GROMACS .gro file of C-alpha atoms in nm:
model
  494
    1MET     CA    1   0.000   0.000   0.000
    2ALA     CA    2   0.283   0.237   0.093
    3ARG     CA    3   0.462   0.148  -0.230
    4SER     CA    4   0.151   0.232  -0.437
    5ALA     CA    5   0.113   0.568  -0.261
    6ALA     CA    6   0.481   0.652  -0.316
    7LEU     CA    7   0.457   0.565  -0.688
    8ALA     CA    8   0.135   0.767  -0.724
    9ALA     CA    9   0.308   1.072  -0.569
   10CYS     CA   10   0.610   1.022  -0.797
   11LEU     CA   11   0.385   0.991  -1.103
   12GLU     CA   12   0.199   1.308  -1.012
   13ALA     CA   13   0.526   1.495  -0.964
   14VAL     CA   14   0.671   1.388  -1.304
   15LEU     CA   15   0.352   1.476  -1.491
   16GLY     CA   16   0.303   1.798  -1.292
   17SER     CA   17   0.642   1.960  -1.357
   18ARG     CA   18   0.931   1.893  -1.593
   19SER     CA   19   1.169   1.987  -1.313
   20ASN     CA   20   1.077   1.653  -1.152
   21ALA     CA   21   1.153   1.451  -1.466
   22ASN     CA   22   1.444   1.266  -1.300
   23ARG     CA   23   1.203   1.105  -1.056
   24ILE     CA   24   1.096   0.881  -1.343
   25PHE     CA   25   1.392   0.659  -1.254
   26GLU     CA   26   1.221   0.576  -0.924
   27ILE     CA   27   0.945   0.410  -1.128
   28LEU     CA   28   1.167   0.242  -1.387
   29GLU     CA   29   1.396   0.092  -1.123
   30LEU     CA   30   1.105  -0.102  -0.973
   31LEU     CA   31   1.050  -0.285  -1.304
   32ALA     CA   32   1.378  -0.468  -1.243
   33VAL     CA   33   1.314  -0.583  -0.884
   34ARG     CA   34   1.219  -0.938  -0.783
   35GLU     CA   35   0.905  -0.870  -0.581
   36GLU     CA   36   0.600  -0.939  -0.794
   37GLU     CA   37   0.381  -0.678  -0.624
   38ASP     CA   38   0.641  -0.402  -0.677
   39ILE     CA   39   0.669  -0.492  -1.046
   40LEU     CA   40   0.290  -0.477  -1.087
   41CYS     CA   41   0.273  -0.135  -0.918
   42ALA     CA   42   0.557  -0.002  -1.134
   43GLY     CA   43   0.396  -0.145  -1.449
   44ARG     CA   44   0.068   0.031  -1.380
   45ALA     CA   45   0.252   0.355  -1.307
   46CYS     CA   46   0.446   0.329  -1.636
   47SER     CA   47   0.121   0.267  -1.822
   48ARG     CA   48  -0.036   0.585  -1.684
   49LEU     CA   49   0.284   0.792  -1.716
   50PHE     CA   50   0.379   0.718  -2.076
   51GLY     CA   51   0.016   0.700  -2.180
   52ALA     CA   52  -0.024   1.060  -2.064
   53LEU     CA   53   0.305   1.168  -2.226
   54LEU     CA   54   0.200   1.018  -2.560
   55GLU     CA   55  -0.136   1.192  -2.545
   56ARG     CA   56   0.031   1.523  -2.453
   57ARG     CA   57   0.281   1.481  -2.738
   58GLU     CA   58   0.575   1.514  -2.500
   59LEU     CA   59   0.783   1.240  -2.665
   60PHE     CA   60   1.020   1.316  -2.953
   61VAL     CA   61   0.874   1.242  -3.298
   62GLY     CA   62   1.100   1.106  -3.571
   63PRO     CA   63   1.424   0.902  -3.580
   64LEU     CA   64   1.556   0.898  -3.223
   65PRO     CA   65   1.908   1.048  -3.196
   66PRO     CA   66   2.158   0.907  -2.941
   67GLU     CA   67   2.101   1.049  -2.594
   68GLU     CA   68   2.451   1.192  -2.542
   69ALA     CA   69   2.465   1.350  -2.888
   70SER     CA   70   2.125   1.512  -2.844
   71LEU     CA   71   2.219   1.674  -2.513
   72ALA     CA   72   2.539   1.818  -2.660
   73GLY     CA   73   2.384   1.892  -3.001
   74ASP     CA   74   2.209   2.192  -3.146
   75TYR     CA   75   1.858   2.108  -3.016
   76SER     CA   76   1.617   2.336  -2.834
   77ALA     CA   77   1.545   2.278  -2.464
   78GLU     CA   78   1.201   2.148  -2.561
   79ASP     CA   79   1.349   1.893  -2.803
   80LYS     CA   80   1.617   1.787  -2.554
   81TYR     CA   81   1.348   1.713  -2.295
   82LYS     CA   82   1.139   1.517  -2.546
   83ILE     CA   83   1.444   1.318  -2.669
   84TRP     CA   84   1.545   1.240  -2.310
   85MET     CA   85   1.190   1.129  -2.222
   86ARG     CA   86   1.167   0.921  -2.541
   87HIS     CA   87   1.479   0.732  -2.430
   88ARG     CA   88   1.309   0.662  -2.095
   89TYR     CA   89   1.006   0.538  -2.287
   90LYS     CA   90   1.232   0.305  -2.485
   91GLU     CA   91   1.384   0.171  -2.160
   92CYS     CA   92   1.033   0.108  -2.027
   93VAL     CA   93   0.934  -0.084  -2.343
   94ASP     CA   94   1.251  -0.296  -2.320
   95CYS     CA   95   1.176  -0.380  -1.955
   96LEU     CA   96   0.815  -0.471  -2.031
   97ALA     CA   97   0.925  -0.691  -2.322
   98GLU     CA   98   1.159  -0.876  -2.087
   99LEU     CA   99   0.883  -0.909  -1.825
  100MET     CA  100   0.666  -1.095  -2.079
  101GLY     CA  101   0.892  -1.389  -1.995
  102HIS     CA  102   0.845  -1.353  -1.618
  103ASP     CA  103   0.746  -1.656  -1.410
  104ALA     CA  104   0.426  -1.494  -1.277
  105PHE     CA  105   0.136  -1.482  -1.522
  106GLN     CA  106   0.001  -1.160  -1.368
  107VAL     CA  107   0.327  -0.984  -1.455
  108LYS     CA  108   0.318  -1.126  -1.809
  109GLU     CA  109  -0.041  -1.016  -1.856
  110LEU     CA  110   0.021  -0.663  -1.725
  111SER     CA  111   0.328  -0.626  -1.950
  112LEU     CA  112   0.130  -0.744  -2.252
  113CYS     CA  113  -0.166  -0.514  -2.186
  114THR     CA  114   0.061  -0.214  -2.120
  115LEU     CA  115   0.256  -0.269  -2.442
  116MET     CA  116  -0.066  -0.305  -2.641
  117LYS     CA  117  -0.193   0.018  -2.485
  118PHE     CA  118   0.127   0.185  -2.612
  119VAL     CA  119   0.065   0.031  -2.958
  120GLU     CA  120  -0.283   0.184  -2.959
  121LEU     CA  121  -0.157   0.526  -2.847
  122GLU     CA  122   0.137   0.525  -3.090
  123ALA     CA  123  -0.107   0.447  -3.373
  124ARG     CA  124  -0.314   0.749  -3.264
  125TYR     CA  125  -0.019   0.978  -3.179
  126PRO     CA  126   0.261   0.853  -3.406
  127LEU     CA  127   0.625   0.877  -3.306
  128ILE     CA  128   0.709   0.835  -3.675
  129LYS     CA  129   0.738   1.160  -3.867
  130VAL     CA  130   0.472   1.183  -4.139
  131GLU     CA  131   0.653   1.277  -4.461
  132TRP     CA  132   0.349   1.280  -4.686
  133LYS     CA  133  -0.023   1.239  -4.645
  134GLY     CA  134  -0.131   0.877  -4.621
  135SER     CA  135   0.215   0.743  -4.527
  136LEU     CA  136   0.224   0.448  -4.286
  137THR     CA  137   0.256   0.547  -3.921
  138PHE     CA  138   0.156   0.221  -3.751
  139PRO     CA  139   0.405   0.120  -3.475
  140ARG     CA  140   0.522  -0.201  -3.644
  141ASP     CA  141   0.844  -0.224  -3.443
  142LEU     CA  142   0.660  -0.203  -3.111
  143LEU     CA  143   0.410  -0.469  -3.220
  144LYS     CA  144   0.701  -0.690  -3.332
  145VAL     CA  145   0.838  -0.665  -2.976
  146VAL     CA  146   0.501  -0.792  -2.847
  147VAL     CA  147   0.488  -1.079  -3.098
  148ASP     CA  148   0.843  -1.187  -3.009
  149GLY     CA  149   0.738  -1.191  -2.643
  150LEU     CA  150   0.444  -1.417  -2.728
  151LEU     CA  151   0.670  -1.669  -2.905
  152PRO     CA  152   0.933  -1.789  -2.655
  153LEU     CA  153   1.156  -2.076  -2.764
  154ASN     CA  154   1.150  -2.289  -2.449
  155GLU     CA  155   0.811  -2.253  -2.281
  156ASP     CA  156   0.443  -2.287  -2.360
  157ALA     CA  157   0.286  -1.941  -2.393
  158SER     CA  158  -0.065  -2.057  -2.490
  159LEU     CA  159  -0.230  -1.890  -2.188
  160LEU     CA  160  -0.075  -1.551  -2.266
  161ILE     CA  161  -0.155  -1.593  -2.636
  162SER     CA  162  -0.521  -1.662  -2.553
  163ARG     CA  163  -0.521  -1.334  -2.359
  164PHE     CA  164  -0.381  -1.159  -2.666
  165GLN     CA  165  -0.648  -1.293  -2.904
  166GLU     CA  166  -0.893  -1.011  -2.823
  167TYR     CA  167  -0.659  -0.765  -2.998
  168MET     CA  168  -0.665  -0.976  -3.317
  169GLU     CA  169  -1.020  -0.857  -3.389
  170TYR     CA  170  -0.871  -0.530  -3.517
  171ASP     CA  171  -0.775  -0.542  -3.885
  172ASP     CA  172  -0.452  -0.341  -3.853
  173ILE     CA  173  -0.330  -0.541  -3.551
  174ARG     CA  174  -0.412  -0.870  -3.727
  175TYR     CA  175  -0.236  -0.767  -4.048
  176PHE     CA  176   0.086  -0.655  -3.880
  177VAL     CA  177   0.087  -0.954  -3.644
  178ILE     CA  178   0.075  -1.179  -3.952
  179LYS     CA  179   0.371  -0.988  -4.100
  180ALA     CA  180   0.562  -1.002  -3.769
  181VAL     CA  181   0.504  -1.378  -3.729
  182THR     CA  182   0.630  -1.441  -4.083
  183GLU     CA  183   0.944  -1.243  -4.004
  184SER     CA  184   0.992  -1.424  -3.672
  185ILE     CA  185   0.961  -1.770  -3.830
  186GLY     CA  186   1.226  -1.681  -4.088
  187GLN     CA  187   1.466  -1.552  -3.824
  188VAL     CA  188   1.420  -1.829  -3.565
  189MET     CA  189   1.392  -2.139  -3.784
  190GLN     CA  190   1.687  -2.038  -4.000
  191LYS     CA  191   1.914  -2.060  -3.695
  192THR     CA  192   1.800  -2.414  -3.605
  193LYS     CA  193   1.895  -2.566  -3.943
  194GLU     CA  194   1.555  -2.735  -3.988
  195ARG     CA  195   1.558  -2.889  -3.638
  196PRO     CA  196   1.205  -2.878  -3.490
  197LEU     CA  197   1.144  -2.641  -3.199
  198PRO     CA  198   0.833  -2.791  -3.031
  199PHE     CA  199   0.757  -2.505  -2.791
  200TYR     CA  200   0.821  -2.228  -3.043
  201GLN     CA  201   0.625  -2.395  -3.323
  202GLN     CA  202   0.335  -2.476  -3.089
  203ASN     CA  203   0.329  -2.110  -2.976
  204VAL     CA  204   0.324  -1.992  -3.337
  205PHE     CA  205   0.036  -2.229  -3.413
  206SER     CA  206  -0.158  -2.112  -3.104
  207LEU     CA  207  -0.120  -1.753  -3.223
  208ILE     CA  208  -0.207  -1.795  -3.591
  209SER     CA  209  -0.461  -2.081  -3.595
  210PRO     CA  210  -0.757  -1.876  -3.454
  211ILE     CA  211  -0.705  -1.589  -3.701
  212ASN     CA  212  -1.037  -1.476  -3.853
  213MET     CA  213  -0.990  -1.306  -4.188
  214PRO     CA  214  -1.180  -0.981  -4.264
  215ASN     CA  215  -1.505  -0.993  -4.456
  216LYS     CA  216  -1.446  -0.991  -4.831
  217GLU     CA  217  -1.736  -0.756  -4.900
  218SER     CA  218  -1.634  -0.500  -4.636
  219ASP     CA  219  -1.308  -0.391  -4.800
  220MET     CA  220  -1.179  -0.570  -5.110
  221VAL     CA  221  -0.834  -0.407  -5.104
  222LYS     CA  222  -0.785  -0.490  -4.736
  223PHE     CA  223  -0.910  -0.845  -4.792
  224LEU     CA  224  -0.661  -0.911  -5.075
  225ALA     CA  225  -0.372  -0.765  -4.874
  226HIS     CA  226  -0.462  -0.984  -4.578
  227LYS     CA  227  -0.489  -1.294  -4.800
  228GLN     CA  228  -0.144  -1.235  -4.946
  229ALA     CA  229   0.016  -1.188  -4.603
  230PHE     CA  230  -0.183  -1.481  -4.459
  231GLU     CA  231  -0.068  -1.714  -4.737
  232LYS     CA  232   0.298  -1.612  -4.699
  233MET     CA  233   0.282  -1.668  -4.322
  234TRP     CA  234   0.139  -2.021  -4.345
  235LEU     CA  235   0.375  -2.124  -4.623
  236SER     CA  236   0.674  -2.005  -4.419
  237PHE     CA  237   0.543  -2.198  -4.116
  238LEU     CA  238   0.468  -2.522  -4.300
  239LYS     CA  239   0.791  -2.541  -4.497
  240HIS     CA  240   0.975  -2.640  -4.179
  241LYS     CA  241   0.958  -2.983  -4.017
  242LEU     CA  242   0.678  -3.004  -3.760
  243PRO     CA  243   0.642  -3.230  -3.453
  244ALA     CA  244   0.394  -3.513  -3.521
  245GLY     CA  245   0.128  -3.380  -3.282
  246LEU     CA  246   0.140  -3.035  -3.439
  247TYR     CA  247   0.130  -3.190  -3.787
  248LYS     CA  248  -0.210  -3.339  -3.701
  249LYS     CA  249  -0.341  -3.012  -3.554
  250VAL     CA  250  -0.253  -2.825  -3.874
  251LEU     CA  251  -0.423  -3.087  -4.093
  252VAL     CA  252  -0.740  -3.075  -3.880
  253ILE     CA  253  -0.795  -2.702  -3.954
  254LEU     CA  254  -0.632  -2.685  -4.298
  255HIS     CA  255  -0.943  -2.740  -4.513
  256ASP     CA  256  -1.166  -2.476  -4.352
  257SER     CA  257  -0.935  -2.226  -4.179
  258ILE     CA  258  -0.637  -2.202  -4.417
  259LEU     CA  259  -0.709  -2.310  -4.777
  260PRO     CA  260  -1.018  -2.085  -4.829
  261TYR     CA  261  -0.814  -1.773  -4.745
  262MET     CA  262  -0.513  -1.841  -4.967
  263ASN     CA  263  -0.464  -1.666  -5.301
  264GLU     CA  264  -0.324  -1.986  -5.450
  265PRO     CA  265  -0.437  -2.294  -5.254
  266THR     CA  266  -0.247  -2.513  -5.502
  267LEU     CA  267   0.075  -2.402  -5.328
  268MET     CA  268  -0.025  -2.649  -5.055
  269ILE     CA  269  -0.005  -2.946  -5.295
  270ASP     CA  270   0.347  -3.048  -5.187
  271PHE     CA  271   0.263  -3.026  -4.816
  272LEU     CA  272  -0.057  -3.229  -4.853
  273THR     CA  273   0.087  -3.496  -5.082
  274LEU     CA  274   0.379  -3.547  -4.842
  275ALA     CA  275   0.134  -3.571  -4.550
  276TYR     CA  276  -0.082  -3.816  -4.746
  277GLY     CA  277   0.222  -4.036  -4.798
  278VAL     CA  278   0.320  -4.046  -4.429
  279GLY     CA  279   0.055  -4.304  -4.342
  280GLY     CA  280  -0.165  -4.359  -4.038
  281ALA     CA  281  -0.373  -4.079  -3.886
  282ILE     CA  282  -0.174  -3.808  -4.067
  283SER     CA  283  -0.274  -3.952  -4.405
  284LEU     CA  284  -0.638  -3.971  -4.295
  285LEU     CA  285  -0.631  -3.604  -4.194
  286ALA     CA  286  -0.463  -3.498  -4.520
  287LEU     CA  287  -0.763  -3.631  -4.714
  288ASN     CA  288  -0.974  -3.322  -4.638
  289GLY     CA  289  -0.726  -3.082  -4.795
  290LEU     CA  290  -0.663  -3.312  -5.091
  291PHE     CA  291  -1.035  -3.341  -5.151
  292ILE     CA  292  -1.064  -2.961  -5.184
  293LEU     CA  293  -0.765  -2.942  -5.420
  294ILE     CA  294  -0.891  -3.232  -5.634
  295HIS     CA  295  -1.252  -3.110  -5.663
  296GLN     CA  296  -1.203  -2.733  -5.669
  297HIS     CA  297  -0.854  -2.683  -5.812
  298ASN     CA  298  -0.821  -2.979  -6.053
  299LEU     CA  299  -0.535  -3.147  -5.872
  300GLU     CA  300  -0.428  -3.471  -6.041
  301TYR     CA  301  -0.287  -3.720  -5.791
  302PRO     CA  302  -0.137  -4.035  -5.946
  303ASP     CA  303  -0.239  -4.362  -5.778
  304PHE     CA  304  -0.475  -4.173  -5.547
  305TYR     CA  305  -0.713  -4.469  -5.501
  306LYS     CA  306  -0.424  -4.708  -5.449
  307LYS     CA  307  -0.304  -4.492  -5.160
  308LEU     CA  308  -0.659  -4.453  -5.028
  309TYR     CA  309  -0.698  -4.831  -5.036
  310SER     CA  310  -0.375  -4.873  -4.838
  311LEU     CA  311  -0.518  -4.653  -4.561
  312LEU     CA  312  -0.776  -4.920  -4.481
  313ASP     CA  313  -0.627  -5.099  -4.182
  314PRO     CA  314  -0.777  -5.213  -3.848
  315SER     CA  315  -0.720  -4.867  -3.694
  316VAL     CA  316  -0.974  -4.692  -3.921
  317TYR     CA  317  -1.257  -4.829  -3.708
  318HIS     CA  318  -1.098  -4.703  -3.386
  319VAL     CA  319  -0.931  -4.364  -3.456
  320LYS     CA  320  -1.105  -4.049  -3.335
  321TYR     CA  321  -1.105  -3.918  -3.694
  322ARG     CA  322  -1.320  -4.213  -3.809
  323ALA     CA  323  -1.626  -4.000  -3.890
  324ARG     CA  324  -1.423  -3.758  -4.103
  325PHE     CA  325  -1.245  -4.040  -4.286
  326PHE     CA  326  -1.562  -4.233  -4.377
  327HIS     CA  327  -1.737  -3.911  -4.483
  328LEU     CA  328  -1.454  -3.844  -4.730
  329LEU     CA  329  -1.428  -4.210  -4.834
  330ASP     CA  330  -1.799  -4.195  -4.917
  331LEU     CA  331  -1.739  -3.888  -5.136
  332PHE     CA  332  -1.440  -4.041  -5.316
  333LEU     CA  333  -1.636  -4.362  -5.390
  334SER     CA  334  -1.954  -4.180  -5.495
  335SER     CA  335  -1.875  -4.173  -5.868
  336SER     CA  336  -2.058  -4.438  -6.070
  337HIS     CA  337  -1.768  -4.433  -6.323
  338LEU     CA  338  -1.526  -4.612  -6.091
  339PRO     CA  339  -1.428  -4.961  -6.218
  340ALA     CA  340  -1.601  -5.256  -6.050
  341TYR     CA  341  -1.272  -5.423  -5.946
  342LEU     CA  342  -1.175  -5.108  -5.751
  343VAL     CA  343  -1.505  -5.077  -5.561
  344ALA     CA  344  -1.508  -5.454  -5.496
  345ALA     CA  345  -1.159  -5.429  -5.344
  346PHE     CA  346  -1.278  -5.155  -5.106
  347ILE     CA  347  -1.588  -5.356  -5.013
  348LYS     CA  348  -1.385  -5.670  -4.942
  349ARG     CA  349  -1.120  -5.495  -4.733
  350LEU     CA  350  -1.382  -5.304  -4.531
  351SER     CA  351  -1.568  -5.632  -4.474
  352ARG     CA  352  -1.257  -5.822  -4.370
  353LEU     CA  353  -1.157  -5.549  -4.124
  354ALA     CA  354  -1.514  -5.543  -3.991
  355LEU     CA  355  -1.458  -5.885  -3.834
  356THR     CA  356  -1.259  -5.719  -3.554
  357ALA     CA  357  -1.443  -5.384  -3.544
  358PRO     CA  358  -1.649  -5.260  -3.246
  359PRO     CA  359  -2.032  -5.263  -3.277
  360GLU     CA  360  -2.065  -4.885  -3.314
  361ALA     CA  361  -1.834  -4.897  -3.618
  362LEU     CA  362  -2.016  -5.198  -3.766
  363LEU     CA  363  -2.353  -5.022  -3.749
  364MET     CA  364  -2.198  -4.752  -3.969
  365VAL     CA  365  -1.992  -4.961  -4.212
  366ILE     CA  366  -2.261  -5.215  -4.304
  367PRO     CA  367  -2.497  -4.946  -4.445
  368PHE     CA  368  -2.187  -4.789  -4.605
  369ILE     CA  369  -2.117  -5.115  -4.790
  370CYS     CA  370  -2.485  -5.145  -4.889
  371ASN     CA  371  -2.465  -4.798  -5.045
  372LEU     CA  372  -2.163  -4.906  -5.250
  373PHE     CA  373  -2.366  -5.198  -5.385
  374ARG     CA  374  -2.648  -4.959  -5.480
  375ARG     CA  375  -2.407  -4.733  -5.672
  376HIS     CA  376  -2.222  -5.021  -5.836
  377PRO     CA  377  -2.467  -5.308  -5.910
  378SER     CA  378  -2.193  -5.504  -6.089
  379CYS     CA  379  -2.035  -5.567  -5.747
  380LYS     CA  380  -2.343  -5.758  -5.625
  381VAL     CA  381  -2.175  -6.073  -5.753
  382LEU     CA  382  -1.995  -6.069  -5.416
  383VAL     CA  383  -2.328  -6.132  -5.244
  384HIS     CA  384  -2.493  -6.365  -5.495
  385ARG     CA  385  -2.226  -6.630  -5.525
  386PRO     CA  386  -2.370  -6.946  -5.369
  387ASN     CA  387  -2.065  -7.161  -5.445
  388GLY     CA  388  -1.818  -6.902  -5.318
  389PRO     CA  389  -1.553  -6.955  -5.049
  390ALA     CA  390  -1.690  -7.052  -4.709
  391ASP     CA  391  -1.401  -6.916  -4.501
  392ILE     CA  392  -1.070  -6.733  -4.519
  393SER     CA  393  -0.865  -7.039  -4.620
  394GLU     CA  394  -1.058  -7.077  -4.948
  395ASP     CA  395  -1.099  -6.705  -5.021
  396PRO     CA  396  -0.917  -6.596  -5.342
  397TYR     CA  397  -0.909  -6.234  -5.215
  398ILE     CA  398  -0.551  -6.129  -5.130
  399MET     CA  399  -0.572  -5.900  -4.828
  400GLU     CA  400  -0.199  -5.812  -4.833
  401GLU     CA  401  -0.202  -5.698  -5.200
  402GLU     CA  402  -0.147  -5.321  -5.221
  403GLU     CA  403  -0.277  -5.292  -5.579
  404PRO     CA  404  -0.661  -5.313  -5.581
  405SER     CA  405  -0.667  -5.451  -5.936
  406LYS     CA  406  -0.456  -5.752  -5.829
  407SER     CA  407  -0.646  -5.831  -5.508
  408GLN     CA  408  -0.895  -6.067  -5.686
  409ALA     CA  409  -1.180  -5.914  -5.490
  410LEU     CA  410  -1.438  -5.972  -5.766
  411GLU     CA  411  -1.369  -6.346  -5.754
  412SER     CA  412  -1.451  -6.360  -5.384
  413SER     CA  413  -1.771  -6.341  -5.181
  414LEU     CA  414  -1.885  -6.157  -4.870
  415TRP     CA  415  -1.867  -6.443  -4.621
  416GLU     CA  416  -1.751  -6.184  -4.366
  417ILE     CA  417  -2.091  -6.015  -4.367
  418GLN     CA  418  -2.258  -6.353  -4.337
  419THR     CA  419  -2.038  -6.415  -4.033
  420LEU     CA  420  -2.153  -6.085  -3.882
  421GLN     CA  421  -2.512  -6.211  -3.903
  422SER     CA  422  -2.419  -6.420  -3.598
  423HIS     CA  423  -2.268  -6.123  -3.414
  424TYR     CA  424  -2.324  -6.102  -3.037
  425HIS     CA  425  -2.484  -5.759  -3.070
  426PRO     CA  426  -2.843  -5.801  -3.201
  427GLU     CA  427  -2.841  -5.467  -3.384
  428VAL     CA  428  -2.528  -5.564  -3.577
  429ALA     CA  429  -2.672  -5.906  -3.666
  430LYS     CA  430  -2.993  -5.739  -3.783
  431ALA     CA  431  -2.802  -5.483  -3.996
  432ALA     CA  432  -2.587  -5.757  -4.157
  433ALA     CA  433  -2.896  -5.965  -4.240
  434ILE     CA  434  -3.022  -5.695  -4.477
  435LEU     CA  435  -2.790  -5.832  -4.747
  436ASN     CA  436  -3.001  -6.149  -4.751
  437GLN     CA  437  -3.278  -5.941  -4.909
  438SER     CA  438  -3.285  -5.735  -5.225
  439LEU     CA  439  -3.159  -5.381  -5.158
  440SER     CA  440  -3.383  -5.081  -5.217
  441GLU     CA  441  -3.272  -4.823  -5.472
  442MET     CA  442  -3.265  -4.543  -5.215
  443GLU     CA  443  -2.931  -4.506  -5.039
  444ASP     CA  444  -2.912  -4.518  -4.659
  445ASP     CA  445  -2.828  -4.190  -4.489
  446ILE     CA  446  -2.516  -4.271  -4.287
  447SER     CA  447  -2.448  -3.914  -4.166
  448GLY     CA  448  -2.615  -3.987  -3.833
  449LEU     CA  449  -2.412  -4.305  -3.786
  450LEU     CA  450  -2.066  -4.160  -3.851
  451GLU     CA  451  -2.037  -4.016  -3.500
  452LEU     CA  452  -2.203  -4.311  -3.324
  453SER     CA  453  -2.016  -4.399  -3.004
  454ALA     CA  454  -2.013  -4.700  -2.772
  455TYR     CA  455  -2.166  -4.483  -2.499
  456GLU     CA  456  -2.464  -4.392  -2.721
  457LEU     CA  457  -2.510  -4.757  -2.817
  458PHE     CA  458  -2.504  -4.870  -2.455
  459ASP     CA  459  -2.736  -4.587  -2.348
  460LYS     CA  460  -2.984  -4.685  -2.618
  461GLU     CA  461  -2.985  -5.047  -2.502
  462VAL     CA  462  -3.029  -4.949  -2.137
  463LYS     CA  463  -3.329  -4.729  -2.216
  464LYS     CA  464  -3.510  -5.002  -2.410
  465LYS     CA  465  -3.837  -5.104  -2.248
  466VAL     CA  466  -3.892  -5.480  -2.234
  467THR     CA  467  -4.258  -5.577  -2.215
  468ASP     CA  468  -4.250  -5.958  -2.216
  469VAL     CA  469  -3.987  -6.121  -1.997
  470PRO     CA  470  -3.925  -6.489  -2.085
  471LEU     CA  471  -3.915  -6.712  -1.775
  472GLU     CA  472  -3.687  -7.015  -1.737
  473PHE     CA  473  -3.904  -7.319  -1.661
  474GLU     CA  474  -3.607  -7.556  -1.647
  475GLN     CA  475  -3.370  -7.529  -1.354
  476VAL     CA  476  -3.036  -7.373  -1.443
  477ARG     CA  477  -2.735  -7.594  -1.404
  478GLY     CA  478  -2.379  -7.495  -1.488
  479LEU     CA  479  -2.213  -7.165  -1.566
  480PHE     CA  480  -2.401  -7.101  -1.890
  481GLY     CA  481  -2.729  -7.266  -1.792
  482LYS     CA  482  -2.700  -7.575  -2.012
  483LYS     CA  483  -2.730  -7.921  -1.859
  484ILE     CA  484  -2.522  -8.093  -2.125
  485ASP     CA  485  -2.221  -7.866  -2.124
  486ILE     CA  486  -1.850  -7.909  -2.045
  487PHE     CA  487  -1.871  -7.607  -1.813
  488ALA     CA  488  -2.145  -7.777  -1.613
  489GLU     CA  489  -1.900  -8.053  -1.522
  490HIS     CA  490  -1.650  -7.813  -1.368
  491PHE     CA  491  -1.850  -7.510  -1.246
  492SER     CA  492  -2.148  -7.485  -1.018
  493LEU     CA  493  -2.381  -7.196  -0.921
  494ASP     CA  494  -2.425  -7.328  -0.565
   0.00000   0.00000   0.00000
């Protein structure tokens, strides 16, 4: 309390009379102490002090001359005072920039908010001399100091970055942050010689991923300038090697938060094709971006369906991106011009993998396979082959074959679906039995099944109302209730 009162008196003295200007050091010195409360008091005092000086135009405007040279030079007393005070302002900014890396979040937050207040005031009362009307006076250098403080190399700054996001609603702040981030990426990543920097790259992603571009109709010139800067920023970020977790995060937002705002989305072809070739979840996530480039920008991807076929492994029924993958797979297999051998290969592999899939995935994939039969009637030979293989040992289909045309899927039959008709879950058995009947021409809507979870399935079963309860008239004997059973010989319910 005493410290606050002393700083308030000091602040009043400095602003009240230029003869007390040297007392400003009493405030600046406290920015370098260890006590958190003293730093917070000094930070608030600096905010009020230099905020008032900027509004009163008492800081030197133009290129700042060295302090010693200005005092000995041919400047008026007024200019000498303003130059001297501008140097104190610079010292304050340097201290606040350093405090953005302080251990205490309150100190970081106060430093950030104070610096952004200075950015706002410098934009209104420029310290850059205006040489002609319409020349740029935005404090880019000061904002670059803030951006560098938000992107430390060795710690997670996501909390501070989330606090900064409110400023990104302003078009000028957003535009120059984009430019500053691009510059920062070039400077930092060049020094690492392509070695990933997990903390730094995650901080950059946290800062740039929520960026909302301006409305196209509001200002066309501004929109185009933003798009150009936005595209350059993302290309500079993605050209460096990313940690695997961050790779996935980028691919999740790429199709709706990045590609639509690029001048030339086709520049992402190399990034997406490399991601598609990685395999696993990364390849699944790259499908969204590739779909946009293929359908909207005429991308030609050699052996696309061969690669898509190779993505079908047991994990596709278990990954958290399952809904997105099957939505895109449905789109890619929607064309009626696809060859029968290709669609048959997809049907067979999906059916084979379904043997080990959970019930919630089976209730989605069985209607999915039925839709493929509706689009491609020539594949129904897989169902109507009475003398086909009875089990896996007789099946001509080669599961390990990477080339769909060589998998011999059309020579096989869907004994896997017939097996699922004896599934322990009654809903799955019922869904699989539909292939015993002739399929309707209308496709099943699977959109509501893509997100089906085990919890929803269990909840549905629990809420079922059973009206007639069958009663056991024969006394139970043995573990599974059968009198003639090997378990009955060794286990008893008594």
